[in-house]
Amino acid sequence: MAVKGLGAIDQQYDGSSLRIGIIHARWNKKIIDSLVNGAVSKLKSLGVKEENIIIESVPGSFELPFGSKLFHDKQKKLGKPLDAIIPIGVLIKGSTMHFEYICDSTTQQLMKLNFELNLPVIFGVLTCLTEEQAEARAGLIEGKMHNHGEDWGAAAVEMSLKFN
Ligand code: RBF
């Protein structure tokens, strides 16, 4: 049986020196809130200080890549650069082709942003066929799946510190 989730971690990471940005879409808000809470609680459990977790929002997932870049630039300009960004969105398939286009363009551009900004940009976007799939992956269905936001928080800390 495949291991879903991050699997065994290679070492214990101490996030106490890190400043992490979370930027979330506002579509599917109940699911988003749960994912953001999962990411925040994992960041805190890995030592990231509450004042170093900065949360912003954008309208929808399509706005996450450019929103992440603006967020990064603004924090840098303020002299408080981010060590990693966790863009969070929930895309649910509808009856038109919007889902496919937004999933594809958002994913491609978030991946590119890692290299353009030279910092970890985590893939915190659920691309689900049904609302129930998304709820399960946000830990909202008792006993079904864990909250994937926790994985994204852990990935942000690990990737910020990995080759230091
Ligand atoms: N944004 C999401 O974050 N999740 C969605 O499931 C989602 N579905 C959309 C479906 C349609 C038909 C449209 C027009 C937009 C949708 N958006 C969704 C919003 C999109 O990411 C973006 O905010 C808007 O298109 C404005 O650029």
PDB file of C-alpha atoms and ligand atoms in Angstrom:
ATOM      1  CA  MET A   1       0.000   0.000   0.000  1.00  0.00           C
ATOM      2  CA  ALA A   2       1.412   3.414  -1.010  1.00  0.00           C
ATOM      3  CA  VAL A   3       2.279   5.860   1.770  1.00  0.00           C
ATOM      4  CA  LYS A   4       0.226   9.026   1.270  1.00  0.00           C
ATOM      5  CA  GLY A   5       1.513  12.181   2.911  1.00  0.00           C
ATOM      6  CA  LEU A   6       5.115  13.190   3.470  1.00  0.00           C
ATOM      7  CA  GLY A   7       6.410   9.874   4.805  1.00  0.00           C
ATOM      8  CA  ALA A   8       9.269   9.630   7.292  1.00  0.00           C
ATOM      9  CA  ILE A   9      11.189  12.883   7.553  1.00  0.00           C
ATOM     10  CA  ASP A  10      15.009  12.769   7.308  1.00  0.00           C
ATOM     11  CA  GLN A  11      15.609  15.024  10.307  1.00  0.00           C
ATOM     12  CA  GLN A  12      13.815  17.261  12.800  1.00  0.00           C
ATOM     13  CA  TYR A  13      13.683  20.787  11.360  1.00  0.00           C
ATOM     14  CA  ASP A  14      13.685  23.844  13.621  1.00  0.00           C
ATOM     15  CA  GLY A  15      11.605  26.588  12.038  1.00  0.00           C
ATOM     16  CA  SER A  16      12.213  29.210  14.743  1.00  0.00           C
ATOM     17  CA  SER A  17      14.288  31.456  12.438  1.00  0.00           C
ATOM     18  CA  LEU A  18      11.827  31.327   9.549  1.00  0.00           C
ATOM     19  CA  ARG A  19       9.304  33.777   8.169  1.00  0.00           C
ATOM     20  CA  ILE A  20       6.625  32.038   6.135  1.00  0.00           C
ATOM     21  CA  GLY A  21       3.909  33.589   3.951  1.00  0.00           C
ATOM     22  CA  ILE A  22       0.571  31.925   3.396  1.00  0.00           C
ATOM     23  CA  ILE A  23      -1.546  33.300   0.565  1.00  0.00           C
ATOM     24  CA  HIS A  24      -4.939  31.734   0.051  1.00  0.00           C
ATOM     25  CA  ALA A  25      -7.770  31.987  -2.450  1.00  0.00           C
ATOM     26  CA  ARG A  26     -11.248  32.801  -1.124  1.00  0.00           C
ATOM     27  CA  TRP A  27     -13.219  30.370  -3.301  1.00  0.00           C
ATOM     28  CA  ASN A  28     -14.500  27.373  -1.284  1.00  0.00           C
ATOM     29  CA  LYS A  29     -13.828  29.259   1.937  1.00  0.00           C
ATOM     30  CA  LYS A  30     -14.786  26.575   4.475  1.00  0.00           C
ATOM     31  CA  ILE A  31     -12.288  24.138   2.952  1.00  0.00           C
ATOM     32  CA  ILE A  32      -9.654  26.867   2.582  1.00  0.00           C
ATOM     33  CA  ASP A  33     -10.005  27.836   6.257  1.00  0.00           C
ATOM     34  CA  SER A  34      -9.363  24.275   7.346  1.00  0.00           C
ATOM     35  CA  LEU A  35      -6.289  23.958   5.088  1.00  0.00           C
ATOM     36  CA  VAL A  36      -4.883  27.295   6.298  1.00  0.00           C
ATOM     37  CA  ASN A  37      -5.426  26.250   9.928  1.00  0.00           C
ATOM     38  CA  GLY A  38      -3.676  22.937   9.240  1.00  0.00           C
ATOM     39  CA  ALA A  39      -0.680  24.710   7.698  1.00  0.00           C
ATOM     40  CA  VAL A  40      -0.464  27.247  10.529  1.00  0.00           C
ATOM     41  CA  SER A  41      -0.637  24.640  13.282  1.00  0.00           C
ATOM     42  CA  LYS A  42       2.078  22.526  11.630  1.00  0.00           C
ATOM     43  CA  LEU A  43       4.310  25.595  11.168  1.00  0.00           C
ATOM     44  CA  LYS A  44       3.906  26.456  14.860  1.00  0.00           C
ATOM     45  CA  SER A  45       4.597  22.874  15.923  1.00  0.00           C
ATOM     46  CA  LEU A  46       7.870  23.067  13.962  1.00  0.00           C
ATOM     47  CA  GLY A  47       8.904  26.215  15.828  1.00  0.00           C
ATOM     48  CA  VAL A  48       7.804  28.990  13.447  1.00  0.00           C
ATOM     49  CA  LYS A  49       6.743  31.968  15.568  1.00  0.00           C
ATOM     50  CA  GLU A  50       3.190  33.257  15.222  1.00  0.00           C
ATOM     51  CA  GLU A  51       4.429  36.744  14.296  1.00  0.00           C
ATOM     52  CA  ASN A  52       6.470  35.198  11.484  1.00  0.00           C
ATOM     53  CA  ILE A  53       3.459  33.589   9.813  1.00  0.00           C
ATOM     54  CA  ILE A  54       1.968  36.191   7.496  1.00  0.00           C
ATOM     55  CA  ILE A  55      -1.400  35.477   5.903  1.00  0.00           C
ATOM     56  CA  GLU A  56      -2.797  37.221   2.804  1.00  0.00           C
ATOM     57  CA  SER A  57      -5.653  36.380   0.455  1.00  0.00           C
ATOM     58  CA  VAL A  58      -6.524  36.695  -3.239  1.00  0.00           C
ATOM     59  CA  PRO A  59      -9.906  36.207  -4.952  1.00  0.00           C
ATOM     60  CA  GLY A  60      -9.367  32.789  -6.572  1.00  0.00           C
ATOM     61  CA  SER A  61      -6.692  30.205  -7.332  1.00  0.00           C
ATOM     62  CA  PHE A  62      -5.915  31.808 -10.680  1.00  0.00           C
ATOM     63  CA  GLU A  63      -4.618  34.834  -8.749  1.00  0.00           C
ATOM     64  CA  LEU A  64      -2.266  32.748  -6.558  1.00  0.00           C
ATOM     65  CA  PRO A  65       0.870  32.874  -8.750  1.00  0.00           C
ATOM     66  CA  PHE A  66       0.940  36.627  -9.337  1.00  0.00           C
ATOM     67  CA  GLY A  67      -0.374  37.257  -5.821  1.00  0.00           C
ATOM     68  CA  SER A  68       2.532  35.189  -4.458  1.00  0.00           C
ATOM     69  CA  LYS A  69       5.012  37.256  -6.437  1.00  0.00           C
ATOM     70  CA  LEU A  70       3.516  40.558  -5.264  1.00  0.00           C
ATOM     71  CA  PHE A  71       3.462  39.238  -1.673  1.00  0.00           C
ATOM     72  CA  HIS A  72       7.130  38.225  -1.914  1.00  0.00           C
ATOM     73  CA  ASP A  73       8.152  41.590  -3.396  1.00  0.00           C
ATOM     74  CA  LYS A  74       6.216  43.585  -0.795  1.00  0.00           C
ATOM     75  CA  GLN A  75       7.702  41.709   2.167  1.00  0.00           C
ATOM     76  CA  LYS A  76      11.163  42.117   0.691  1.00  0.00           C
ATOM     77  CA  LYS A  77      10.613  45.857   0.225  1.00  0.00           C
ATOM     78  CA  LEU A  78       9.523  46.104   3.868  1.00  0.00           C
ATOM     79  CA  GLY A  79      12.861  44.537   4.837  1.00  0.00           C
ATOM     80  CA  LYS A  80      11.095  41.410   6.133  1.00  0.00           C
ATOM     81  CA  PRO A  81      11.738  38.827   3.387  1.00  0.00           C
ATOM     82  CA  LEU A  82       9.870  35.542   3.363  1.00  0.00           C
ATOM     83  CA  ASP A  83      11.736  32.220   3.493  1.00  0.00           C
ATOM     84  CA  ALA A  84       8.914  30.296   1.813  1.00  0.00           C
ATOM     85  CA  ILE A  85       5.424  30.852   0.459  1.00  0.00           C
ATOM     86  CA  ILE A  86       2.468  28.509   0.788  1.00  0.00           C
ATOM     87  CA  PRO A  87      -0.186  29.375  -1.820  1.00  0.00           C
ATOM     88  CA  ILE A  88      -3.452  27.648  -0.886  1.00  0.00           C
ATOM     89  CA  GLY A  89      -6.398  27.131  -3.221  1.00  0.00           C
ATOM     90  CA  VAL A  90      -9.238  24.692  -3.767  1.00  0.00           C
ATOM     91  CA  LEU A  91     -10.296  24.003  -7.331  1.00  0.00           C
ATOM     92  CA  ILE A  92     -13.403  21.907  -7.850  1.00  0.00           C
ATOM     93  CA  LYS A  93     -14.415  20.662 -11.264  1.00  0.00           C
ATOM     94  CA  GLY A  94     -17.560  22.249 -12.674  1.00  0.00           C
ATOM     95  CA  SER A  95     -19.426  21.738 -15.909  1.00  0.00           C
ATOM     96  CA  THR A  96     -17.195  23.911 -18.108  1.00  0.00           C
ATOM     97  CA  MET A  97     -13.501  23.794 -19.008  1.00  0.00           C
ATOM     98  CA  HIS A  98     -12.549  26.455 -16.413  1.00  0.00           C
ATOM     99  CA  PHE A  99     -11.243  23.848 -13.990  1.00  0.00           C
ATOM    100  CA  GLU A 100      -8.768  22.406 -16.472  1.00  0.00           C
ATOM    101  CA  TYR A 101      -7.430  25.807 -17.562  1.00  0.00           C
ATOM    102  CA  ILE A 102      -7.065  27.189 -14.032  1.00  0.00           C
ATOM    103  CA  CYS A 103      -5.474  23.959 -12.708  1.00  0.00           C
ATOM    104  CA  ASP A 104      -2.998  23.865 -15.551  1.00  0.00           C
ATOM    105  CA  SER A 105      -1.963  27.523 -15.647  1.00  0.00           C
ATOM    106  CA  THR A 106      -1.823  27.920 -11.870  1.00  0.00           C
ATOM    107  CA  THR A 107       0.233  24.777 -11.357  1.00  0.00           C
ATOM    108  CA  GLN A 108       2.708  25.641 -14.119  1.00  0.00           C
ATOM    109  CA  GLN A 109       3.201  29.180 -12.892  1.00  0.00           C
ATOM    110  CA  LEU A 110       3.573  28.190  -9.213  1.00  0.00           C
ATOM    111  CA  MET A 111       6.281  25.723 -10.196  1.00  0.00           C
ATOM    112  CA  LYS A 112       8.096  28.391 -12.227  1.00  0.00           C
ATOM    113  CA  LEU A 113       7.882  30.800  -9.299  1.00  0.00           C
ATOM    114  CA  ASN A 114      10.176  28.569  -7.209  1.00  0.00           C
ATOM    115  CA  PHE A 115      12.960  29.297  -9.684  1.00  0.00           C
ATOM    116  CA  GLU A 116      12.036  32.909 -10.428  1.00  0.00           C
ATOM    117  CA  LEU A 117      11.954  33.917  -6.755  1.00  0.00           C
ATOM    118  CA  ASN A 118      14.634  31.412  -5.756  1.00  0.00           C
ATOM    119  CA  LEU A 119      12.665  30.334  -2.727  1.00  0.00           C
ATOM    120  CA  PRO A 120      10.333  27.455  -1.950  1.00  0.00           C
ATOM    121  CA  VAL A 121       6.818  27.956  -3.278  1.00  0.00           C
ATOM    122  CA  ILE A 122       4.793  25.009  -2.027  1.00  0.00           C
ATOM    123  CA  PHE A 123       1.988  23.446  -4.058  1.00  0.00           C
ATOM    124  CA  GLY A 124      -0.952  24.032  -1.758  1.00  0.00           C
ATOM    125  CA  VAL A 125      -3.654  23.692  -4.368  1.00  0.00           C
ATOM    126  CA  LEU A 126      -6.250  20.920  -4.244  1.00  0.00           C
ATOM    127  CA  THR A 127      -7.571  19.990  -7.691  1.00  0.00           C
ATOM    128  CA  CYS A 128     -10.637  17.877  -6.982  1.00  0.00           C
ATOM    129  CA  LEU A 129     -13.419  16.340  -8.974  1.00  0.00           C
ATOM    130  CA  THR A 130     -15.947  16.793  -6.175  1.00  0.00           C
ATOM    131  CA  GLU A 131     -16.415  18.956  -3.100  1.00  0.00           C
ATOM    132  CA  GLU A 132     -16.330  15.814  -0.981  1.00  0.00           C
ATOM    133  CA  GLN A 133     -12.825  14.956  -2.230  1.00  0.00           C
ATOM    134  CA  ALA A 134     -11.665  18.433  -1.240  1.00  0.00           C
ATOM    135  CA  GLU A 135     -13.317  18.236   2.194  1.00  0.00           C
ATOM    136  CA  ALA A 136     -11.654  14.878   2.855  1.00  0.00           C
ATOM    137  CA  ARG A 137      -8.221  16.322   1.980  1.00  0.00           C
ATOM    138  CA  ALA A 138      -8.832  19.260   4.287  1.00  0.00           C
ATOM    139  CA  GLY A 139      -9.525  16.885   7.186  1.00  0.00           C
ATOM    140  CA  LEU A 140     -13.204  17.848   7.254  1.00  0.00           C
ATOM    141  CA  ILE A 141     -14.592  14.320   6.949  1.00  0.00           C
ATOM    142  CA  GLU A 142     -14.106  12.394  10.176  1.00  0.00           C
ATOM    143  CA  GLY A 143     -11.844   9.374   9.797  1.00  0.00           C
ATOM    144  CA  LYS A 144     -11.301   9.802   6.039  1.00  0.00           C
ATOM    145  CA  MET A 145      -8.037  11.603   5.317  1.00  0.00           C
ATOM    146  CA  HIS A 146      -5.648  13.961   7.051  1.00  0.00           C
ATOM    147  CA  ASN A 147      -5.505  17.719   6.555  1.00  0.00           C
ATOM    148  CA  HIS A 148      -3.125  18.325   3.644  1.00  0.00           C
ATOM    149  CA  GLY A 149      -2.444  21.846   4.919  1.00  0.00           C
ATOM    150  CA  GLU A 150      -0.263  20.211   7.588  1.00  0.00           C
ATOM    151  CA  ASP A 151       1.890  18.620   4.876  1.00  0.00           C
ATOM    152  CA  TRP A 152       2.286  21.995   3.177  1.00  0.00           C
ATOM    153  CA  GLY A 153       3.446  23.621   6.435  1.00  0.00           C
ATOM    154  CA  ALA A 154       5.987  20.827   6.969  1.00  0.00           C
ATOM    155  CA  ALA A 155       7.185  21.057   3.354  1.00  0.00           C
ATOM    156  CA  ALA A 156       7.707  24.827   3.676  1.00  0.00           C
ATOM    157  CA  VAL A 157       9.905  24.403   6.770  1.00  0.00           C
ATOM    158  CA  GLU A 158      11.859  21.489   5.327  1.00  0.00           C
ATOM    159  CA  MET A 159      12.483  23.212   1.980  1.00  0.00           C
ATOM    160  CA  SER A 160      13.524  26.482   3.659  1.00  0.00           C
ATOM    161  CA  LEU A 161      16.179  24.746   5.731  1.00  0.00           C
ATOM    162  CA  LYS A 162      17.101  21.721   3.661  1.00  0.00           C
ATOM    163  CA  PHE A 163      20.455  22.760   2.185  1.00  0.00           C
ATOM    164  CA  ASN A 164      21.441  25.494   4.658  1.00  0.00           C
TER     165      ASN A 164
HETATM  166  N1  RBF B   1     -11.257  29.724  -8.129  1.00  0.00           N
HETATM  167  C1  RBF B   1     -10.936  28.778  -7.229  1.00  0.00           C
HETATM  168  O1  RBF B   1     -10.063  29.022  -6.394  1.00  0.00           O
HETATM  169  N2  RBF B   1     -11.564  27.559  -7.228  1.00  0.00           N
HETATM  170  C2  RBF B   1     -12.516  27.225  -8.126  1.00  0.00           C
HETATM  171  O2  RBF B   1     -13.028  26.110  -8.056  1.00  0.00           O
HETATM  172  C3  RBF B   1     -12.853  28.195  -9.116  1.00  0.00           C
HETATM  173  N3  RBF B   1     -13.760  27.894 -10.064  1.00  0.00           N
HETATM  174  C4  RBF B   1     -14.091  28.835 -11.000  1.00  0.00           C
HETATM  175  C5  RBF B   1     -15.035  28.542 -11.966  1.00  0.00           C
HETATM  176  C6  RBF B   1     -15.406  29.492 -12.908  1.00  0.00           C
HETATM  177  C7  RBF B   1     -16.434  29.151 -13.934  1.00  0.00           C
HETATM  178  C8  RBF B   1     -14.811  30.794 -12.856  1.00  0.00           C
HETATM  179  C9  RBF B   1     -15.200  31.860 -13.857  1.00  0.00           C
HETATM  180  C10 RBF B   1     -13.872  31.084 -11.905  1.00  0.00           C
HETATM  181  C11 RBF B   1     -13.503  30.116 -10.956  1.00  0.00           C
HETATM  182  N4  RBF B   1     -12.557  30.418  -9.967  1.00  0.00           N
HETATM  183  C12 RBF B   1     -12.215  29.473  -9.063  1.00  0.00           C
HETATM  184  C13 RBF B   1     -12.025  31.795  -9.826  1.00  0.00           C
HETATM  185  C14 RBF B   1     -10.700  32.008 -10.566  1.00  0.00           C
HETATM  186  O3  RBF B   1      -9.642  31.338  -9.882  1.00  0.00           O
HETATM  187  C15 RBF B   1     -10.384  33.531 -10.619  1.00  0.00           C
HETATM  188  O4  RBF B   1     -10.416  34.069  -9.319  1.00  0.00           O
HETATM  189  C16 RBF B   1     -11.346  34.310 -11.491  1.00  0.00           C
HETATM  190  O5  RBF B   1     -11.479  33.725 -12.759  1.00  0.00           O
HETATM  191  C17 RBF B   1     -10.868  35.772 -11.658  1.00  0.00           C
HETATM  192  O6  RBF B   1      -9.610  35.808 -12.314  1.00  0.00           O
END
